[in-house]
JSON list of C-alpha atoms in Angstrom, two decimals:
[
{"chain": "A", "resi": 25, "resn": "MET", "atom": "CA", "xyz": [-7.95, -16.46, -12.31]},
{"chain": "A", "resi": 26, "resn": "ARG", "atom": "CA", "xyz": [-8.50, -18.65, -15.34]},
{"chain": "A", "resi": 27, "resn": "PRO", "atom": "CA", "xyz": [-12.00, -19.23, -16.76]},
{"chain": "A", "resi": 28, "resn": "PHE", "atom": "CA", "xyz": [-13.79, -22.44, -15.88]},
{"chain": "A", "resi": 29, "resn": "HIS", "atom": "CA", "xyz": [-15.58, -24.73, -18.35]},
{"chain": "A", "resi": 30, "resn": "LEU", "atom": "CA", "xyz": [-18.87, -26.44, -17.59]},
{"chain": "A", "resi": 31, "resn": "ALA", "atom": "CA", "xyz": [-20.92, -28.69, -19.87]},
{"chain": "A", "resi": 32, "resn": "PHE", "atom": "CA", "xyz": [-24.51, -29.45, -18.88]},
{"chain": "A", "resi": 33, "resn": "PRO", "atom": "CA", "xyz": [-27.61, -31.04, -20.45]},
{"chain": "A", "resi": 34, "resn": "VAL", "atom": "CA", "xyz": [-30.58, -29.13, -21.82]},
{"chain": "A", "resi": 35, "resn": "HIS", "atom": "CA", "xyz": [-33.74, -30.56, -23.39]},
{"chain": "A", "resi": 36, "resn": "ASP", "atom": "CA", "xyz": [-34.16, -27.73, -25.95]},
{"chain": "A", "resi": 37, "resn": "LEU", "atom": "CA", "xyz": [-31.34, -25.72, -27.56]},
{"chain": "A", "resi": 38, "resn": "ALA", "atom": "CA", "xyz": [-33.67, -22.94, -28.72]},
{"chain": "A", "resi": 39, "resn": "ALA", "atom": "CA", "xyz": [-34.90, -22.47, -25.14]},
{"chain": "A", "resi": 40, "resn": "ALA", "atom": "CA", "xyz": [-31.30, -22.53, -23.89]},
{"chain": "A", "resi": 41, "resn": "ARG", "atom": "CA", "xyz": [-30.35, -19.85, -26.45]},
{"chain": "A", "resi": 42, "resn": "ALA", "atom": "CA", "xyz": [-33.29, -17.69, -25.39]},
{"chain": "A", "resi": 43, "resn": "PHE", "atom": "CA", "xyz": [-32.46, -18.10, -21.69]},
{"chain": "A", "resi": 44, "resn": "TYR", "atom": "CA", "xyz": [-28.66, -17.88, -21.66]},
{"chain": "A", "resi": 45, "resn": "GLY", "atom": "CA", "xyz": [-28.24, -15.66, -24.71]},
{"chain": "A", "resi": 46, "resn": "GLY", "atom": "CA", "xyz": [-31.37, -13.53, -24.42]},
{"chain": "A", "resi": 47, "resn": "LEU", "atom": "CA", "xyz": [-32.32, -13.27, -20.75]},
{"chain": "A", "resi": 48, "resn": "MET", "atom": "CA", "xyz": [-28.88, -13.74, -19.20]},
{"chain": "A", "resi": 49, "resn": "GLY", "atom": "CA", "xyz": [-27.06, -11.76, -21.91]},
{"chain": "A", "resi": 50, "resn": "CYS", "atom": "CA", "xyz": [-24.38, -14.41, -22.50]},
{"chain": "A", "resi": 51, "resn": "ALA", "atom": "CA", "xyz": [-22.63, -14.05, -25.86]},
{"chain": "A", "resi": 52, "resn": "GLU", "atom": "CA", "xyz": [-22.89, -17.19, -27.96]},
{"chain": "A", "resi": 53, "resn": "GLY", "atom": "CA", "xyz": [-19.68, -18.84, -29.09]},
{"chain": "A", "resi": 54, "resn": "ARG", "atom": "CA", "xyz": [-19.30, -21.91, -31.25]},
{"chain": "A", "resi": 55, "resn": "SER", "atom": "CA", "xyz": [-22.16, -24.28, -31.78]},
{"chain": "A", "resi": 56, "resn": "ALA", "atom": "CA", "xyz": [-23.19, -27.41, -33.63]},
{"chain": "A", "resi": 57, "resn": "ALA", "atom": "CA", "xyz": [-26.45, -29.27, -34.07]},
{"chain": "A", "resi": 58, "resn": "HIS", "atom": "CA", "xyz": [-26.30, -30.68, -30.51]},
{"chain": "A", "resi": 59, "resn": "TRP", "atom": "CA", "xyz": [-24.47, -28.07, -28.42]},
{"chain": "A", "resi": 60, "resn": "VAL", "atom": "CA", "xyz": [-23.95, -24.32, -27.91]},
{"chain": "A", "resi": 61, "resn": "ASP", "atom": "CA", "xyz": [-21.11, -22.46, -26.14]},
{"chain": "A", "resi": 62, "resn": "PHE", "atom": "CA", "xyz": [-21.97, -19.39, -24.05]},
{"chain": "A", "resi": 63, "resn": "ASP", "atom": "CA", "xyz": [-19.78, -16.78, -22.37]},
{"chain": "A", "resi": 64, "resn": "LEU", "atom": "CA", "xyz": [-21.03, -16.62, -18.78]},
{"chain": "A", "resi": 65, "resn": "TYR", "atom": "CA", "xyz": [-19.16, -13.64, -17.31]},
{"chain": "A", "resi": 66, "resn": "GLY", "atom": "CA", "xyz": [-15.93, -14.79, -18.97]},
{"chain": "A", "resi": 67, "resn": "HIS", "atom": "CA", "xyz": [-16.45, -18.50, -18.30]},
{"chain": "A", "resi": 68, "resn": "GLN", "atom": "CA", "xyz": [-17.29, -21.11, -20.92]},
{"chain": "A", "resi": 69, "resn": "ILE", "atom": "CA", "xyz": [-20.52, -22.99, -20.39]},
{"chain": "A", "resi": 70, "resn": "VAL", "atom": "CA", "xyz": [-21.76, -25.47, -22.97]},
{"chain": "A", "resi": 71, "resn": "ALA", "atom": "CA", "xyz": [-25.39, -26.51, -23.30]},
{"chain": "A", "resi": 72, "resn": "HIS", "atom": "CA", "xyz": [-25.53, -30.06, -24.70]},
{"chain": "A", "resi": 73, "resn": "LEU", "atom": "CA", "xyz": [-28.77, -31.33, -26.16]},
{"chain": "A", "resi": 74, "resn": "ASP", "atom": "CA", "xyz": [-30.40, -34.23, -24.37]},
{"chain": "A", "resi": 75, "resn": "PRO", "atom": "CA", "xyz": [-34.12, -34.26, -25.25]},
{"chain": "A", "resi": 76, "resn": "ALA", "atom": "CA", "xyz": [-34.82, -36.32, -22.13]},
{"chain": "A", "resi": 77, "resn": "ALA", "atom": "CA", "xyz": [-32.93, -33.94, -19.80]},
{"chain": "A", "resi": 78, "resn": "ARG", "atom": "CA", "xyz": [-34.94, -32.95, -16.76]},
{"chain": "A", "resi": 79, "resn": "ALA", "atom": "CA", "xyz": [-32.96, -31.87, -13.72]},
{"chain": "A", "resi": 80, "resn": "ALA", "atom": "CA", "xyz": [-34.22, -33.16, -10.41]},
{"chain": "A", "resi": 81, "resn": "PRO", "atom": "CA", "xyz": [-31.92, -31.57, -7.84]},
{"chain": "A", "resi": 82, "resn": "LEU", "atom": "CA", "xyz": [-32.11, -32.48, -4.22]},
{"chain": "A", "resi": 83, "resn": "CYS", "atom": "CA", "xyz": [-32.16, -29.67, -1.68]},
{"chain": "A", "resi": 84, "resn": "ASN", "atom": "CA", "xyz": [-30.04, -29.06, 1.39]},
{"chain": "A", "resi": 85, "resn": "ALA", "atom": "CA", "xyz": [-30.96, -26.67, 4.20]},
{"chain": "A", "resi": 86, "resn": "VAL", "atom": "CA", "xyz": [-28.74, -23.57, 4.22]},
{"chain": "A", "resi": 87, "resn": "ASP", "atom": "CA", "xyz": [-29.53, -20.50, 6.30]},
{"chain": "A", "resi": 88, "resn": "GLY", "atom": "CA", "xyz": [-33.23, -21.33, 6.44]},
{"chain": "A", "resi": 89, "resn": "HIS", "atom": "CA", "xyz": [-33.62, -22.05, 2.71]},
{"chain": "A", "resi": 90, "resn": "HIS", "atom": "CA", "xyz": [-33.75, -25.19, 0.60]},
{"chain": "A", "resi": 91, "resn": "VAL", "atom": "CA", "xyz": [-30.69, -24.91, -1.65]},
{"chain": "A", "resi": 92, "resn": "PRO", "atom": "CA", "xyz": [-30.80, -27.05, -4.81]},
{"chain": "A", "resi": 93, "resn": "VAL", "atom": "CA", "xyz": [-27.88, -29.41, -5.41]},
{"chain": "A", "resi": 94, "resn": "PRO", "atom": "CA", "xyz": [-26.30, -29.51, -7.90]},
{"chain": "A", "resi": 95, "resn": "HIS", "atom": "CA", "xyz": [-26.21, -25.90, -9.03]},
{"chain": "A", "resi": 96, "resn": "PHE", "atom": "CA", "xyz": [-23.74, -23.59, -10.73]},
{"chain": "A", "resi": 97, "resn": "GLY", "atom": "CA", "xyz": [-23.18, -19.86, -11.19]},
{"chain": "A", "resi": 98, "resn": "VAL", "atom": "CA", "xyz": [-20.70, -17.06, -10.79]},
{"chain": "A", "resi": 99, "resn": "VAL", "atom": "CA", "xyz": [-19.57, -14.84, -7.93]},
{"chain": "A", "resi": 100, "resn": "LEU", "atom": "CA", "xyz": [-20.18, -11.36, -9.30]},
{"chain": "A", "resi": 101, "resn": "ALA", "atom": "CA", "xyz": [-19.25, -7.86, -8.23]},
{"chain": "A", "resi": 102, "resn": "MET", "atom": "CA", "xyz": [-22.09, -6.46, -6.11]},
{"chain": "A", "resi": 103, "resn": "ALA", "atom": "CA", "xyz": [-23.18, -3.95, -8.80]},
{"chain": "A", "resi": 104, "resn": "ASP", "atom": "CA", "xyz": [-23.29, -6.73, -11.44]},
{"chain": "A", "resi": 105, "resn": "TRP", "atom": "CA", "xyz": [-25.24, -8.98, -9.08]},
{"chain": "A", "resi": 106, "resn": "GLN", "atom": "CA", "xyz": [-27.79, -6.24, -8.43]},
{"chain": "A", "resi": 107, "resn": "ALA", "atom": "CA", "xyz": [-28.12, -5.50, -12.16]},
{"chain": "A", "resi": 108, "resn": "LEU", "atom": "CA", "xyz": [-28.73, -9.19, -12.86]},
{"chain": "A", "resi": 109, "resn": "ALA", "atom": "CA", "xyz": [-31.24, -9.48, -10.00]},
{"chain": "A", "resi": 110, "resn": "ASP", "atom": "CA", "xyz": [-33.09, -6.43, -11.32]},
{"chain": "A", "resi": 111, "resn": "ARG", "atom": "CA", "xyz": [-33.10, -7.76, -14.92]},
{"chain": "A", "resi": 112, "resn": "LEU", "atom": "CA", "xyz": [-34.38, -11.18, -13.85]},
{"chain": "A", "resi": 113, "resn": "THR", "atom": "CA", "xyz": [-37.03, -9.68, -11.58]},
{"chain": "A", "resi": 114, "resn": "ALA", "atom": "CA", "xyz": [-38.23, -7.33, -14.34]},
{"chain": "A", "resi": 115, "resn": "ALA", "atom": "CA", "xyz": [-38.42, -10.31, -16.74]},
{"chain": "A", "resi": 116, "resn": "GLY", "atom": "CA", "xyz": [-40.67, -12.17, -14.29]},
{"chain": "A", "resi": 117, "resn": "VAL", "atom": "CA", "xyz": [-38.20, -14.96, -13.52]},
{"chain": "A", "resi": 118, "resn": "ARG", "atom": "CA", "xyz": [-39.51, -17.28, -10.84]},
{"chain": "A", "resi": 119, "resn": "PHE", "atom": "CA", "xyz": [-36.83, -17.57, -8.19]},
{"chain": "A", "resi": 120, "resn": "GLY", "atom": "CA", "xyz": [-36.28, -20.73, -6.17]},
{"chain": "A", "resi": 121, "resn": "ILE", "atom": "CA", "xyz": [-34.65, -18.44, -3.61]},
{"chain": "A", "resi": 122, "resn": "ALA", "atom": "CA", "xyz": [-35.30, -14.75, -4.23]},
{"chain": "A", "resi": 123, "resn": "PRO", "atom": "CA", "xyz": [-32.43, -12.24, -4.20]},
{"chain": "A", "resi": 124, "resn": "HIS", "atom": "CA", "xyz": [-31.44, -11.54, -0.61]},
{"chain": "A", "resi": 125, "resn": "ILE", "atom": "CA", "xyz": [-28.51, -11.26, 1.82]},
{"chain": "A", "resi": 126, "resn": "ARG", "atom": "CA", "xyz": [-27.49, -14.59, 3.35]},
{"chain": "A", "resi": 127, "resn": "PHE", "atom": "CA", "xyz": [-25.50, -14.97, 6.59]},
{"chain": "A", "resi": 128, "resn": "LYS", "atom": "CA", "xyz": [-26.17, -11.32, 7.46]},
{"chain": "A", "resi": 129, "resn": "GLY", "atom": "CA", "xyz": [-23.66, -10.06, 10.02]},
{"chain": "A", "resi": 130, "resn": "GLN", "atom": "CA", "xyz": [-21.63, -13.28, 9.87]},
{"chain": "A", "resi": 131, "resn": "ALA", "atom": "CA", "xyz": [-18.43, -14.37, 8.16]},
{"chain": "A", "resi": 132, "resn": "GLY", "atom": "CA", "xyz": [-19.33, -15.10, 4.57]},
{"chain": "A", "resi": 133, "resn": "GLU", "atom": "CA", "xyz": [-22.21, -12.58, 4.36]},
{"chain": "A", "resi": 134, "resn": "GLN", "atom": "CA", "xyz": [-23.33, -12.57, 0.73]},
{"chain": "A", "resi": 135, "resn": "ALA", "atom": "CA", "xyz": [-26.01, -11.52, -1.69]},
{"chain": "A", "resi": 136, "resn": "THR", "atom": "CA", "xyz": [-27.48, -14.59, -3.37]},
{"chain": "A", "resi": 137, "resn": "MET", "atom": "CA", "xyz": [-30.28, -15.76, -5.63]},
{"chain": "A", "resi": 138, "resn": "PHE", "atom": "CA", "xyz": [-31.31, -19.11, -7.11]},
{"chain": "A", "resi": 139, "resn": "PHE", "atom": "CA", "xyz": [-33.36, -19.85, -10.22]},
{"chain": "A", "resi": 140, "resn": "THR", "atom": "CA", "xyz": [-33.54, -22.54, -12.89]},
{"chain": "A", "resi": 141, "resn": "ASP", "atom": "CA", "xyz": [-33.07, -22.56, -16.64]},
{"chain": "A", "resi": 142, "resn": "PRO", "atom": "CA", "xyz": [-35.78, -23.99, -18.93]},
{"chain": "A", "resi": 143, "resn": "SER", "atom": "CA", "xyz": [-34.32, -27.50, -18.52]},
{"chain": "A", "resi": 144, "resn": "GLY", "atom": "CA", "xyz": [-34.42, -27.29, -14.72]},
{"chain": "A", "resi": 145, "resn": "ASN", "atom": "CA", "xyz": [-30.68, -26.72, -14.19]},
{"chain": "A", "resi": 146, "resn": "ALA", "atom": "CA", "xyz": [-30.30, -24.76, -10.95]},
{"chain": "A", "resi": 147, "resn": "LEU", "atom": "CA", "xyz": [-28.19, -21.60, -10.96]},
{"chain": "A", "resi": 148, "resn": "GLU", "atom": "CA", "xyz": [-26.91, -19.48, -8.10]},
{"chain": "A", "resi": 149, "resn": "PHE", "atom": "CA", "xyz": [-25.39, -16.05, -8.49]},
{"chain": "A", "resi": 150, "resn": "LYS", "atom": "CA", "xyz": [-23.81, -14.41, -5.50]},
{"chain": "A", "resi": 151, "resn": "ALA", "atom": "CA", "xyz": [-21.76, -11.37, -4.52]},
{"chain": "A", "resi": 152, "resn": "PHE", "atom": "CA", "xyz": [-19.83, -10.24, -1.49]},
{"chain": "A", "resi": 153, "resn": "ALA", "atom": "CA", "xyz": [-19.44, -6.71, -0.16]},
{"chain": "A", "resi": 154, "resn": "ASP", "atom": "CA", "xyz": [-15.89, -7.91, 0.67]},
{"chain": "A", "resi": 155, "resn": "ASP", "atom": "CA", "xyz": [-14.48, -10.60, -1.66]},
{"chain": "A", "resi": 156, "resn": "ALA", "atom": "CA", "xyz": [-12.16, -11.71, 1.17]},
{"chain": "A", "resi": 157, "resn": "MET", "atom": "CA", "xyz": [-15.29, -13.30, 2.69]},
{"chain": "A", "resi": 158, "resn": "LEU", "atom": "CA", "xyz": [-15.58, -15.84, -0.17]},
{"chain": "A", "resi": 159, "resn": "PHE", "atom": "CA", "xyz": [-13.87, -18.58, 1.85]},
{"chain": "A", "resi": 160, "resn": "ALA", "atom": "CA", "xyz": [-14.40, -17.11, 5.32]},
{"chain": "A", "resi": 161, "resn": "ARG", "atom": "CA", "xyz": [-15.09, -19.59, 8.13]}
]
């Protein structure tokens, strides 16, 4: 699978560097005065400076939770997902939806968690015990 590329607005590049580079552990790539590349589990995400950026996602009901839309993230291996959940929990990250198993016992059962970056961009990281369930119906 080829890496994806995602560009998104942030209101503060220093805060984005601290969050994505420091907390999330994403290696920093190229940068300029108004943007920074990060390696998010092998995918290229680019934080673009917009001092007025303030995400205001809407929420949709999914499995008894209010899921923010839009959001982005990566499907991780279960061990990587757990390590990230543990790191974020230890750092005191405030979760929009705390790490848990969604759709338990159903097709598509997955570990998931939602949180926001300092600019309010919603992120979801998930993992499957069986990756074949990614598109299960």
